[in-house]
CSV table of C-alpha atoms in Angstrom, one decimal:
chain,number,residue,atom,x,y,z
A,1,UNK,CA,177.5,70.5,115.6
A,2,UNK,CA,178.2,67.2,113.9
A,3,UNK,CA,181.1,68.8,112.0
A,4,UNK,CA,182.7,69.8,115.2
A,5,UNK,CA,182.7,66.2,116.3
A,6,UNK,CA,184.8,65.3,113.3
A,7,UNK,CA,187.0,68.5,113.5
A,8,UNK,CA,187.1,69.5,117.1
A,9,UNK,CA,190.2,71.7,116.6
A,10,UNK,CA,188.8,73.7,113.7
A,11,UNK,CA,188.7,77.4,114.6
A,12,UNK,CA,186.6,78.2,111.6
A,13,UNK,CA,183.9,75.7,112.6
A,14,UNK,CA,183.9,77.1,116.1
A,15,UNK,CA,183.5,80.6,114.7
A,16,UNK,CA,180.6,79.5,112.4
A,17,UNK,CA,178.9,77.8,115.4
A,18,UNK,CA,179.4,80.9,117.6
A,19,UNK,CA,177.9,83.2,115.0
A,20,UNK,CA,174.9,80.8,114.5
A,21,UNK,CA,174.3,80.6,118.2
A,22,UNK,CA,174.4,84.4,118.4
A,23,UNK,CA,171.8,84.6,115.6
A,24,UNK,CA,169.5,82.2,117.4
A,25,UNK,CA,169.9,83.8,120.8
A,26,UNK,CA,171.9,80.9,122.3
A,27,UNK,CA,174.3,83.3,123.9
A,28,UNK,CA,175.9,81.0,126.4
A,29,UNK,CA,176.6,78.4,123.7
A,30,UNK,CA,178.0,81.2,121.6
A,31,UNK,CA,180.4,82.2,124.4
A,32,UNK,CA,181.5,78.6,124.8
A,33,UNK,CA,182.1,78.2,121.1
A,34,UNK,CA,184.2,81.4,120.9
A,35,UNK,CA,186.1,80.5,124.0
A,36,UNK,CA,186.9,77.1,122.4
A,37,UNK,CA,188.1,78.9,119.3
A,38,UNK,CA,190.4,81.0,121.4
A,39,UNK,CA,191.7,78.0,123.3
A,40,UNK,CA,192.8,76.6,119.9
A,41,UNK,CA,194.1,79.9,118.5
A,42,UNK,CA,194.6,82.6,121.2
A,43,UNK,CA,195.4,85.2,118.4
A,44,UNK,CA,192.1,84.8,116.6
A,45,UNK,CA,190.7,88.3,116.3
A,46,UNK,CA,187.3,87.0,115.0
A,47,UNK,CA,187.0,84.7,118.0
A,48,UNK,CA,187.9,87.5,120.4
A,49,UNK,CA,185.4,89.9,118.8
A,50,UNK,CA,182.7,87.1,118.8
A,51,UNK,CA,183.3,86.5,122.5
A,52,UNK,CA,182.9,90.2,123.2
A,53,UNK,CA,179.6,90.2,121.1
A,54,UNK,CA,178.3,87.1,122.8
A,55,UNK,CA,179.1,88.5,126.3
A,56,UNK,CA,177.2,91.7,125.4
A,57,UNK,CA,174.2,89.7,124.2
A,58,UNK,CA,174.2,87.6,127.3
A,59,UNK,CA,174.4,90.7,129.5
A,60,UNK,CA,171.4,92.2,127.7
A,61,UNK,CA,169.5,88.9,128.0
A,62,UNK,CA,170.1,88.9,131.8
A,63,UNK,CA,169.4,92.6,132.3
A,64,UNK,CA,167.2,93.7,129.4
A,65,UNK,CA,167.5,97.2,128.1
A,66,UNK,CA,164.0,98.7,128.1
A,67,UNK,CA,163.5,101.7,125.8
A,68,UNK,CA,160.6,104.1,126.2
A,69,UNK,CA,158.3,104.8,123.3
A,70,UNK,CA,159.9,108.3,123.0
A,71,UNK,CA,163.4,106.7,122.8
A,72,UNK,CA,162.3,104.3,120.1
A,73,UNK,CA,160.5,107.1,118.1
A,74,UNK,CA,163.8,109.1,118.2
A,75,UNK,CA,165.6,106.2,116.5
A,76,UNK,CA,163.0,105.5,113.8
A,77,UNK,CA,163.6,107.0,110.4
A,78,UNK,CA,165.4,106.8,107.1
A,79,UNK,CA,169.2,106.3,107.0
A,80,UNK,CA,170.2,106.1,103.4
A,81,UNK,CA,169.3,102.6,102.2
A,82,UNK,CA,168.5,101.6,105.7
A,83,UNK,CA,165.1,102.1,107.5
A,84,UNK,CA,164.3,101.8,111.1
A,85,UNK,CA,160.6,101.3,111.7
A,86,UNK,CA,158.6,101.4,114.9
A,87,UNK,CA,155.7,99.0,114.9
A,88,UNK,CA,153.7,97.6,117.8
A,89,UNK,CA,156.2,98.9,120.3
A,90,UNK,CA,159.2,97.3,118.6
A,91,UNK,CA,161.9,98.6,116.4
A,92,UNK,CA,162.7,96.9,113.1
A,93,UNK,CA,165.7,97.3,110.7
A,94,UNK,CA,165.7,96.8,107.0
A,95,UNK,CA,168.2,97.5,104.3
A,96,UNK,CA,166.9,98.1,100.9
A,97,UNK,CA,166.3,94.8,99.1
A,98,UNK,CA,167.0,92.7,102.1
A,99,UNK,CA,164.9,91.0,104.8
A,100,UNK,CA,163.5,92.9,107.8
A,101,UNK,CA,164.9,92.1,111.3
A,102,UNK,CA,163.6,92.9,114.7
A,103,UNK,CA,166.1,95.0,116.7
A,104,UNK,CA,167.2,93.8,120.1
A,105,UNK,CA,168.7,96.5,122.3
A,106,UNK,CA,172.1,95.8,123.8
A,107,UNK,CA,172.3,99.3,125.1
A,108,UNK,CA,170.4,102.5,124.5
A,109,UNK,CA,172.3,103.0,121.2
A,110,UNK,CA,173.5,99.6,120.1
A,111,UNK,CA,171.3,96.8,118.8
A,112,UNK,CA,171.6,93.2,117.6
A,113,UNK,CA,169.4,91.9,114.8
A,114,UNK,CA,167.2,89.0,115.8
A,115,UNK,CA,168.1,85.9,113.8
A,116,UNK,CA,171.3,87.5,112.3
A,117,UNK,CA,174.4,87.3,114.4
A,118,UNK,CA,176.9,88.9,112.0
A,119,UNK,CA,175.8,92.5,112.1
A,120,UNK,CA,174.8,95.1,114.6
A,121,UNK,CA,173.9,98.8,114.5
A,122,UNK,CA,174.8,101.7,116.6
A,123,UNK,CA,173.0,105.1,116.6
A,124,UNK,CA,175.1,108.2,116.9
A,125,UNK,CA,173.6,111.4,118.3
A,126,UNK,CA,174.8,115.0,118.3
A,127,UNK,CA,175.3,117.1,121.4
A,128,UNK,CA,171.6,117.9,121.6
A,129,UNK,CA,170.5,114.2,121.5
A,130,UNK,CA,169.4,114.3,117.9
A,131,UNK,CA,170.2,111.0,116.1
A,132,UNK,CA,172.4,112.0,113.1
A,133,UNK,CA,173.5,108.6,111.7
A,134,UNK,CA,173.5,104.9,112.0
A,135,UNK,CA,176.7,102.9,112.0
A,136,UNK,CA,176.7,99.3,110.8
A,137,UNK,CA,179.0,97.1,112.8
A,138,UNK,CA,180.1,93.9,111.0
A,139,UNK,CA,181.4,90.8,112.7
A,140,UNK,CA,184.5,90.9,110.5
A,141,UNK,CA,185.4,94.2,112.3
A,142,UNK,CA,184.6,96.7,109.5
A,143,UNK,CA,182.0,99.4,109.8
A,144,UNK,CA,180.0,101.7,107.6
A,145,UNK,CA,177.9,104.8,108.2
A,146,UNK,CA,174.5,105.9,107.0
A,147,UNK,CA,173.5,109.5,107.7
A,148,UNK,CA,170.0,110.2,108.8
A,149,UNK,CA,167.8,111.7,106.1
A,150,UNK,CA,165.4,113.5,108.4
């Protein structure tokens, strides 16, 4: 925040602050930071995407998505190098060789990672409701897919 005082028109600093706020659950501050970035550069795709992510997080904070035990069990499993674990009534995400994060539901199929604002995951199901893959959603706009192993 001190850097912003010295560089108030820095879109990059506003983006960094917005992402940090997302990771710490300060969703309203994140919205304000991304809005400030867009006020400086209305064409900033990262700021627009960040604003969308922050608004989704704030909506989930105000109206939490509650998943049943059966819904969470349906999501748990191995997805290539990624693992979704159900423990003590909560879902956790871990990519091989990286830290584990608690999943925070934004919808029934899309989740944020607690403490990490630059990445989200979305579960994809087939017509019968069976989860077939996990899609990684990156803040930069790219995605990747990990098919379910079982």
